[in-house]
mmCIF file with all atom_site columns, C-alpha atoms in Angstrom:
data_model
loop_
_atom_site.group_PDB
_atom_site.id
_atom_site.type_symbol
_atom_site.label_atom_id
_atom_site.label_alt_id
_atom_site.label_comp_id
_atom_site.label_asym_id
_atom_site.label_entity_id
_atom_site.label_seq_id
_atom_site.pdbx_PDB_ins_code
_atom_site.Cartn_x
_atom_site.Cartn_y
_atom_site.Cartn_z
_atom_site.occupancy
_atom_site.B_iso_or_equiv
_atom_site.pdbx_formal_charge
_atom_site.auth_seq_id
_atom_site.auth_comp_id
_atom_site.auth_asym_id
_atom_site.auth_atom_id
_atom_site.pdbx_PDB_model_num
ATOM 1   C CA . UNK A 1 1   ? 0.000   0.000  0.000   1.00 95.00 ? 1385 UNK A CA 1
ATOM 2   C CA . UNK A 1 2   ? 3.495   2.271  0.131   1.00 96.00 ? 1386 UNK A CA 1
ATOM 3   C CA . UNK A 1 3   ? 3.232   3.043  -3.478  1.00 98.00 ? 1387 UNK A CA 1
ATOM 4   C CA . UNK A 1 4   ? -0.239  3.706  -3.807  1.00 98.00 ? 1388 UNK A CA 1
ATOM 5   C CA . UNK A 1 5   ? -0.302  5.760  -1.466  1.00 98.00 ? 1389 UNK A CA 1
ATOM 6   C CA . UNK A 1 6   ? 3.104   7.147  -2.545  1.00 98.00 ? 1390 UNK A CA 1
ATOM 7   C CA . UNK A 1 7   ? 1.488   7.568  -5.999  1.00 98.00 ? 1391 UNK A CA 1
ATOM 8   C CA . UNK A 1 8   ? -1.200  9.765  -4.531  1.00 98.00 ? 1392 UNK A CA 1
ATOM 9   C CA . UNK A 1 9   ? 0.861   12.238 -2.699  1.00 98.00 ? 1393 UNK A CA 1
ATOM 10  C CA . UNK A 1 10  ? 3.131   12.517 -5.914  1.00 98.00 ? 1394 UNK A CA 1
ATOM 11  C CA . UNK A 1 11  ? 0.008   12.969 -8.120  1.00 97.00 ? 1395 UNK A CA 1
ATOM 12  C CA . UNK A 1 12  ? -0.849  15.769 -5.644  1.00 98.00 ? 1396 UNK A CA 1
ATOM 13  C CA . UNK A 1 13  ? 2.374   17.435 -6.237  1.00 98.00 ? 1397 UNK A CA 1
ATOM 14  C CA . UNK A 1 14  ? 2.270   16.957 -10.000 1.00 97.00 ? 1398 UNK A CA 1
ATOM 15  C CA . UNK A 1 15  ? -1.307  18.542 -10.132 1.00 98.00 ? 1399 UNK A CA 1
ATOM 16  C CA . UNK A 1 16  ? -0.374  21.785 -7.712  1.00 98.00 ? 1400 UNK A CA 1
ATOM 17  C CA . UNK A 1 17  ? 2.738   22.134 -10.318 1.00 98.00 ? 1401 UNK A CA 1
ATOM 18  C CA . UNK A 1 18  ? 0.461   22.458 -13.310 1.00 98.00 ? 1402 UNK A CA 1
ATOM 19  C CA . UNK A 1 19  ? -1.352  25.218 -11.698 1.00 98.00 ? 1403 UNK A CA 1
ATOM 20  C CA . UNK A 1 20  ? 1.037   26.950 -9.637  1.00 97.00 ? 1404 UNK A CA 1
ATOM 21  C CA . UNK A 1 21  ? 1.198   30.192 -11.836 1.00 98.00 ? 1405 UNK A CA 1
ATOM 22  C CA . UNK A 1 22  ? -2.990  30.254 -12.241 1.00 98.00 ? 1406 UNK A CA 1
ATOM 23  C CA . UNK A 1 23  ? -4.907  33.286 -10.646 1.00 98.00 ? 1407 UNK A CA 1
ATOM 24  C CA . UNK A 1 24  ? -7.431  32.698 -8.477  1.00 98.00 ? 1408 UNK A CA 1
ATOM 25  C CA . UNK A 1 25  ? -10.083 34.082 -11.381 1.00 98.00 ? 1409 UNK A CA 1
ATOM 26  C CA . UNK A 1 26  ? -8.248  31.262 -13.513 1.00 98.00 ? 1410 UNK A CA 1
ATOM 27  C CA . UNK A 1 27  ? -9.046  28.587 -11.253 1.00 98.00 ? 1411 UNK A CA 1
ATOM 28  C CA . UNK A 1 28  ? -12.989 29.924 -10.248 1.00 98.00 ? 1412 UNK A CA 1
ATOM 29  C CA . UNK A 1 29  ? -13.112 30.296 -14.155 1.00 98.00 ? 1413 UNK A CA 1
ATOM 30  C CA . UNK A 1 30  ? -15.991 27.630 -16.098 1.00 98.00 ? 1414 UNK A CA 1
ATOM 31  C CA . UNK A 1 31  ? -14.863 27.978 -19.594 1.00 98.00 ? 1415 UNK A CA 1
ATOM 32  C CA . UNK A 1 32  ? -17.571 27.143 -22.413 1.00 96.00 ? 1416 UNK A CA 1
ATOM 33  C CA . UNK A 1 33  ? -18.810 23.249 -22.512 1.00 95.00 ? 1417 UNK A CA 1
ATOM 34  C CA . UNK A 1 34  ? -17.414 22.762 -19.221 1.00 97.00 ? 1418 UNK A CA 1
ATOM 35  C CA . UNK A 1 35  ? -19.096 21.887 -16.314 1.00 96.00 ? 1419 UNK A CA 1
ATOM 36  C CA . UNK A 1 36  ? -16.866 23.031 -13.469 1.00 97.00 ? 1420 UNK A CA 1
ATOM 37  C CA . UNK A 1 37  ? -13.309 24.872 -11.651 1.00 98.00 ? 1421 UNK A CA 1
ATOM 38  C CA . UNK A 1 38  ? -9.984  23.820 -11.778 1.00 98.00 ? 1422 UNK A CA 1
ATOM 39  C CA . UNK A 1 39  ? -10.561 25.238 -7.725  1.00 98.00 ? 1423 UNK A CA 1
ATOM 40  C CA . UNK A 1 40  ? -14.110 23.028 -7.652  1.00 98.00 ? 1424 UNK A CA 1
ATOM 41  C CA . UNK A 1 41  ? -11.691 19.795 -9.259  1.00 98.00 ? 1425 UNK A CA 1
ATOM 42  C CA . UNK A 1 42  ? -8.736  20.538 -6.936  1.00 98.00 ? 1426 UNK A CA 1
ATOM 43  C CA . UNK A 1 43  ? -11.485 20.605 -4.003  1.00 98.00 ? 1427 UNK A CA 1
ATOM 44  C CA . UNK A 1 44  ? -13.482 17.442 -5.188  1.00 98.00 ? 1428 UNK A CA 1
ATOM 45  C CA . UNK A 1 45  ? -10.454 15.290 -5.337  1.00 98.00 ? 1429 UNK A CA 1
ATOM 46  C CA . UNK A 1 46  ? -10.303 16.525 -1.151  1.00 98.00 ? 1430 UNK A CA 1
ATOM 47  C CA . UNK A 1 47  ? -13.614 15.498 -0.515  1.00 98.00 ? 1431 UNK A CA 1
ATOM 48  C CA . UNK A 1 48  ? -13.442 11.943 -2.595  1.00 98.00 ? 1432 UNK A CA 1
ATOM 49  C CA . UNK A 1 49  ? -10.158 10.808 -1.083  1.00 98.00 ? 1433 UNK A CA 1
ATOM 50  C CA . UNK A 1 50  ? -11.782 11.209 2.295   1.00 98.00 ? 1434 UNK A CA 1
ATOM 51  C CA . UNK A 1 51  ? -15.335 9.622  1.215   1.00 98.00 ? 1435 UNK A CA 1
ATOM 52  C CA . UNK A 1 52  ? -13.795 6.906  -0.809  1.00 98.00 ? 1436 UNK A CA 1
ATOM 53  C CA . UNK A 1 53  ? -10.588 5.902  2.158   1.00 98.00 ? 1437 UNK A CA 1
ATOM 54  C CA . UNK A 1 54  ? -12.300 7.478  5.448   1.00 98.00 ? 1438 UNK A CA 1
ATOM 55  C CA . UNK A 1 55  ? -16.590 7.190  5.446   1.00 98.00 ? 1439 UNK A CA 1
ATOM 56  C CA . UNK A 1 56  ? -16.192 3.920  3.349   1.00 98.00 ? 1440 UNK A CA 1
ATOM 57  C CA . UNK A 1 57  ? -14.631 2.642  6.437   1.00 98.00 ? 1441 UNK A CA 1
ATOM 58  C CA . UNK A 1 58  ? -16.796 3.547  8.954   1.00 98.00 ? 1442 UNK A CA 1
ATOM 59  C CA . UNK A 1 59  ? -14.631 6.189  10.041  1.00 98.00 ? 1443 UNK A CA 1
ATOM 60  C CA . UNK A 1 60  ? -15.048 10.083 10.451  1.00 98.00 ? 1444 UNK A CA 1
ATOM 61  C CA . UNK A 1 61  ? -13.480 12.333 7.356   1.00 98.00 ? 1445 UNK A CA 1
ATOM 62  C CA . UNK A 1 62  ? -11.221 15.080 7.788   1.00 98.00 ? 1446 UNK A CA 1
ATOM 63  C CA . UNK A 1 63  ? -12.900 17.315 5.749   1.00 98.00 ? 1447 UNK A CA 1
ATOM 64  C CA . UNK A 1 64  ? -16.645 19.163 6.915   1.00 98.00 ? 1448 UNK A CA 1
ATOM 65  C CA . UNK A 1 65  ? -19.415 18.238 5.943   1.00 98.00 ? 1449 UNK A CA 1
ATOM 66  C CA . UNK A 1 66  ? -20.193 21.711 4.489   1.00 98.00 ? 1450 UNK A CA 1
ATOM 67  C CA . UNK A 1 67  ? -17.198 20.430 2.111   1.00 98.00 ? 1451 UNK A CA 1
ATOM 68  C CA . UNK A 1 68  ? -18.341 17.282 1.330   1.00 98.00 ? 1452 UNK A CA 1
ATOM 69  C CA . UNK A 1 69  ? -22.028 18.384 0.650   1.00 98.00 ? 1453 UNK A CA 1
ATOM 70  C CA . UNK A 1 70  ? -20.727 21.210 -2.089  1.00 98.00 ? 1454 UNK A CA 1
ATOM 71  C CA . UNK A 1 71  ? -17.819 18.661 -3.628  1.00 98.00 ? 1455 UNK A CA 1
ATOM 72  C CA . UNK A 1 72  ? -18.932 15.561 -3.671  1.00 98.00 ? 1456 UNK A CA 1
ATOM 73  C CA . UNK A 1 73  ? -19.832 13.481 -7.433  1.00 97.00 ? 1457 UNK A CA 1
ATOM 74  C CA . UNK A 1 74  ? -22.736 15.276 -8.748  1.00 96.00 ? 1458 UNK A CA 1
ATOM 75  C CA . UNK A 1 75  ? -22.050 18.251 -7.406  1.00 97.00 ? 1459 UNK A CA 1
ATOM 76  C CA . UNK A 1 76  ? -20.936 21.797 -9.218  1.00 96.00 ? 1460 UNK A CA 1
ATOM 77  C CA . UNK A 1 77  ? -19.716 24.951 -8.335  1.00 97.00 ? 1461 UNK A CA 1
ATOM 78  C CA . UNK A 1 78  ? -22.407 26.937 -6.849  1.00 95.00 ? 1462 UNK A CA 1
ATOM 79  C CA . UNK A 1 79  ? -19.890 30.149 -5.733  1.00 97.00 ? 1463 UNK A CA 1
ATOM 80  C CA . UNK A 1 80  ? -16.279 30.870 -6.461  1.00 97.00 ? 1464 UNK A CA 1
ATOM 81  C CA . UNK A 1 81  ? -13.720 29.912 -4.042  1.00 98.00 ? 1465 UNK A CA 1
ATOM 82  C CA . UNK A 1 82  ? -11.750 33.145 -2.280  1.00 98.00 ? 1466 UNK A CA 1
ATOM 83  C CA . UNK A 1 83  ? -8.042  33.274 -2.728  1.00 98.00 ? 1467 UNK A CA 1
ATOM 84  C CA . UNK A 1 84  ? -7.619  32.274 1.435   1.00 98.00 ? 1468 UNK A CA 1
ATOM 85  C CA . UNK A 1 85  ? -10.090 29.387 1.395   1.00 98.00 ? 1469 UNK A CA 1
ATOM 86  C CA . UNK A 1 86  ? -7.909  27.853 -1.938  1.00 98.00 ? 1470 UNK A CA 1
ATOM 87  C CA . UNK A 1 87  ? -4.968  28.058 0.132   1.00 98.00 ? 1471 UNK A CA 1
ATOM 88  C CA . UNK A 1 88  ? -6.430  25.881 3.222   1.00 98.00 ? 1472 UNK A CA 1
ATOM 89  C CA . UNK A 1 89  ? -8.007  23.865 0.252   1.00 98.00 ? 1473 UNK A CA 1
ATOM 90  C CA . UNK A 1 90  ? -3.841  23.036 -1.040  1.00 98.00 ? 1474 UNK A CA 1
ATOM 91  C CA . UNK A 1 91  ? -2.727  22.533 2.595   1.00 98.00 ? 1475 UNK A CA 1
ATOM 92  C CA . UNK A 1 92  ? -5.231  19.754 2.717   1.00 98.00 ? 1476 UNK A CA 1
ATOM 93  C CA . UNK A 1 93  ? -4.887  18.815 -0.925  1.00 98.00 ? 1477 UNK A CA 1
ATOM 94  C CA . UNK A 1 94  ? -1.376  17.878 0.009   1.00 98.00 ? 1478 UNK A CA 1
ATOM 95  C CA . UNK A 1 95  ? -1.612  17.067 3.805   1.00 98.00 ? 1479 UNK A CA 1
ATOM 96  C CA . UNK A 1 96  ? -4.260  14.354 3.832   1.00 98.00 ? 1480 UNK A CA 1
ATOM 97  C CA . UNK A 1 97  ? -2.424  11.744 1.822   1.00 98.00 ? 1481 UNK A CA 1
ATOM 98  C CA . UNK A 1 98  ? 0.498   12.265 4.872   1.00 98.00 ? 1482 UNK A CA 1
ATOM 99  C CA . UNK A 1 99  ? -2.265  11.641 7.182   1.00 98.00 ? 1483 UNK A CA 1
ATOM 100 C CA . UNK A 1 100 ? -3.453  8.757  5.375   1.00 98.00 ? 1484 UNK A CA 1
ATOM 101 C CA . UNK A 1 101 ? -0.790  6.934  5.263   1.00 98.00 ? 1485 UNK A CA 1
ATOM 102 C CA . UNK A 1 102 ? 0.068   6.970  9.089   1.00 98.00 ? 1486 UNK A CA 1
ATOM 103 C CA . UNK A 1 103 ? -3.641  6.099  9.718   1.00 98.00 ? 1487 UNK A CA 1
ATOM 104 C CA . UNK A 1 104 ? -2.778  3.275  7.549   1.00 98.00 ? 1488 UNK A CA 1
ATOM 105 C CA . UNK A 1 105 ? 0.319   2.545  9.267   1.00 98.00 ? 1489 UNK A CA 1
ATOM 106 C CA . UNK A 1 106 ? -1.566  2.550  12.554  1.00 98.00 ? 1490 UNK A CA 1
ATOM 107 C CA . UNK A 1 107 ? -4.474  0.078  11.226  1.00 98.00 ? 1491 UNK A CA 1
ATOM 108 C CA . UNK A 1 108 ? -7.180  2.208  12.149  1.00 98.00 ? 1492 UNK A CA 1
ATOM 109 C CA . UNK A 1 109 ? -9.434  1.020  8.971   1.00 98.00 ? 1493 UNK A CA 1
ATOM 110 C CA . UNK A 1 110 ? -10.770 -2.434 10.314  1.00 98.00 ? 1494 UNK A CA 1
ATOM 111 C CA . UNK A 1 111 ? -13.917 -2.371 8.267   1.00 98.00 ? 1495 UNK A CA 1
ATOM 112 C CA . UNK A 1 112 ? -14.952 -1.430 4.601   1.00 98.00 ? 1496 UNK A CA 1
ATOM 113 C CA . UNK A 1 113 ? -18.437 -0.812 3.158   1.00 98.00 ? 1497 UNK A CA 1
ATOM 114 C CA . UNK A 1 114 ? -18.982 -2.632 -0.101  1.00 98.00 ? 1498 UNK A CA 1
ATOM 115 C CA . UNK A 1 115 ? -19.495 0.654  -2.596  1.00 98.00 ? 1499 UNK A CA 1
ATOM 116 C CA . UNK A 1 116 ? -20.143 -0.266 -6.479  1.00 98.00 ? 1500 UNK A CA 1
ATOM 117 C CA . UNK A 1 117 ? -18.666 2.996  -8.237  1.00 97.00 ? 1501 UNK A CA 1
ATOM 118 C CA . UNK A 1 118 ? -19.816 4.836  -11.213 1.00 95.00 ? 1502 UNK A CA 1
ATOM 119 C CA . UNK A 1 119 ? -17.454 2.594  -13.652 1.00 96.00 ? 1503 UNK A CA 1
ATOM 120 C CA . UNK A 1 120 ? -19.204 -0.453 -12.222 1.00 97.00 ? 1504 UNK A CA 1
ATOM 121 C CA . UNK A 1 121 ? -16.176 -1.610 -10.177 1.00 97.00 ? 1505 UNK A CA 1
ATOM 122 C CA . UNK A 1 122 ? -16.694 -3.066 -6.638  1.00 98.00 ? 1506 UNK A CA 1
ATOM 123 C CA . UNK A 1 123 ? -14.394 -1.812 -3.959  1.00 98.00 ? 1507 UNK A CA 1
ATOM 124 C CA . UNK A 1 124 ? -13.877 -4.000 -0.768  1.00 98.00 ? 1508 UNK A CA 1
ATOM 125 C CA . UNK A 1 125 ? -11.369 -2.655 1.085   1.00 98.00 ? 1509 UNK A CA 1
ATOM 126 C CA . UNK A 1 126 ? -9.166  0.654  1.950   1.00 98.00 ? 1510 UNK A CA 1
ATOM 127 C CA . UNK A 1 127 ? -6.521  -1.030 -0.502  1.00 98.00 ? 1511 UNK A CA 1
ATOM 128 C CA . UNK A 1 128 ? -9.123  -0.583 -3.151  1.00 98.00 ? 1512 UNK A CA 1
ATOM 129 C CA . UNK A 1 129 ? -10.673 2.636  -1.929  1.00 98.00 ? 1513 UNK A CA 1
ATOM 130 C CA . UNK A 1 130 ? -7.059  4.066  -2.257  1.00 98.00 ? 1514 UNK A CA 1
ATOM 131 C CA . UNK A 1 131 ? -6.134  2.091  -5.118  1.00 98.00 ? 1515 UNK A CA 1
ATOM 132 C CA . UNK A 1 132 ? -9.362  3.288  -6.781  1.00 98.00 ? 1516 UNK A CA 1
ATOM 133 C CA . UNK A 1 133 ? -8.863  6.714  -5.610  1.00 98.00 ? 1517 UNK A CA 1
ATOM 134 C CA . UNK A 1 134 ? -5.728  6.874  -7.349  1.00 98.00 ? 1518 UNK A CA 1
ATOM 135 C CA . UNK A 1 135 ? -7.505  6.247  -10.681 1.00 98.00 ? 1519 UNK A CA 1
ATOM 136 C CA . UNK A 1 136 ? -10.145 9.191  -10.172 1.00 98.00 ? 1520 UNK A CA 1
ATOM 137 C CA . UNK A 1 137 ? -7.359  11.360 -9.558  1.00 98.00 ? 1521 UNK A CA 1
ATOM 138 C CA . UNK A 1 138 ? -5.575  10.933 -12.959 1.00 97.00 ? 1522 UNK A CA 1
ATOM 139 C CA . UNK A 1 139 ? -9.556  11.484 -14.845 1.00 97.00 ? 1523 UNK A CA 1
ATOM 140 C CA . UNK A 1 140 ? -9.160  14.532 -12.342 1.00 98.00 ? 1524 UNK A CA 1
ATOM 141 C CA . UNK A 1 141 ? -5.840  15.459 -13.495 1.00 97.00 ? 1525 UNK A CA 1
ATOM 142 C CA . UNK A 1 142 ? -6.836  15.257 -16.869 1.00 97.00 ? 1526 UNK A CA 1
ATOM 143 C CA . UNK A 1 143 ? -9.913  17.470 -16.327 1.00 98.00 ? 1527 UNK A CA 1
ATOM 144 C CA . UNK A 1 144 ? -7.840  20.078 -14.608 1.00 98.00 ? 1528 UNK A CA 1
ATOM 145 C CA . UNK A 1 145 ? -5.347  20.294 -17.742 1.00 98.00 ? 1529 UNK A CA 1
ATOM 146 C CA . UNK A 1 146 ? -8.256  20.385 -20.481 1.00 98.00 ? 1530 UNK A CA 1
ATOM 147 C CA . UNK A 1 147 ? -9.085  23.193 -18.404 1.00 98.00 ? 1531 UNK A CA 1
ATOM 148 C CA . UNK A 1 148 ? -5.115  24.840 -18.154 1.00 98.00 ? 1532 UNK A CA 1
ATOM 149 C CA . UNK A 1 149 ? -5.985  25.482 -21.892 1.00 97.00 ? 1533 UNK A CA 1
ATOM 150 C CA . UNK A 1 150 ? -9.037  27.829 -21.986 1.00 97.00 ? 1534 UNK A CA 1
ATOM 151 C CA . UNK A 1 151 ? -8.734  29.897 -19.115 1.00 95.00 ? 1535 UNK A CA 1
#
């Protein structure tokens, strides 16, 4: 589970890089025959890390509910994220992996809720939630730099 979860947190870093030089009006910004943010993508991969590794498991996420209720799948942007709220947004974009992985290390996920995703594959345990997880992020990363290209 090392490089999974090793994968994630370099994923994370890759996908700050590619926006790193974006104003904040870049990353609110919904360009034509899109649905969403490169802020409202950033924050959904937050809230689905912590649904798919942390509630699947019985366990309480890291993230508020407030959070999860405006991110989650089906959701879109319904305001535009302020410059201080995308920074806490990062710190958690890149912290929560870290604190995966020693909540992994300390073998605090004992349980898993069977959850049949939207691709119509079956998850059964963290190793799959995070394994899984992994996956969204790169449809997530590919989103986000569709998006680099018509803000």
């Amino acid at each position: 589970m090392q490089q999974e979860i090793n994968i994630l947190k370099k994923s994370r870093q890759l996908t700050l890089k590619a926006i790193e030089n974006c104003t904040i009006e870049q990353l609110n910004k919904i360009p034509e025959r899109f649905k969403n943010s490169i802020a409202w993508n950033i924050t959904h991969l937050v809230v689905t890390q912590q649904l798919l590794c942390y509630k699947l498991s019985g366990l309480e996420c890291l993230v508020s509910e407030e959070m999860i209720h405006n991110f989650q799948k089906g959701t879109a942007p319904t305001y535009s994220i302020s410059e201080n709220e995308f920074e806490a947004i990062k710190k958690q974009f890149i912290s929560l992996p870290e604190i995966l992985e020693e909540d992994y290390s300390k073998g605090i996920f004992k349980k898993y809720i069977e959850y049949k995703t939207s691709v119509e594959i079956t998850l059964n345990s963290i190793e799959d939630g995070v394994i899984f997880n992994n996956y969204h992020e790169g449809i997530h990363l590919g989103i986000i730099l569709q998006l680099l290209k018509f803000i």
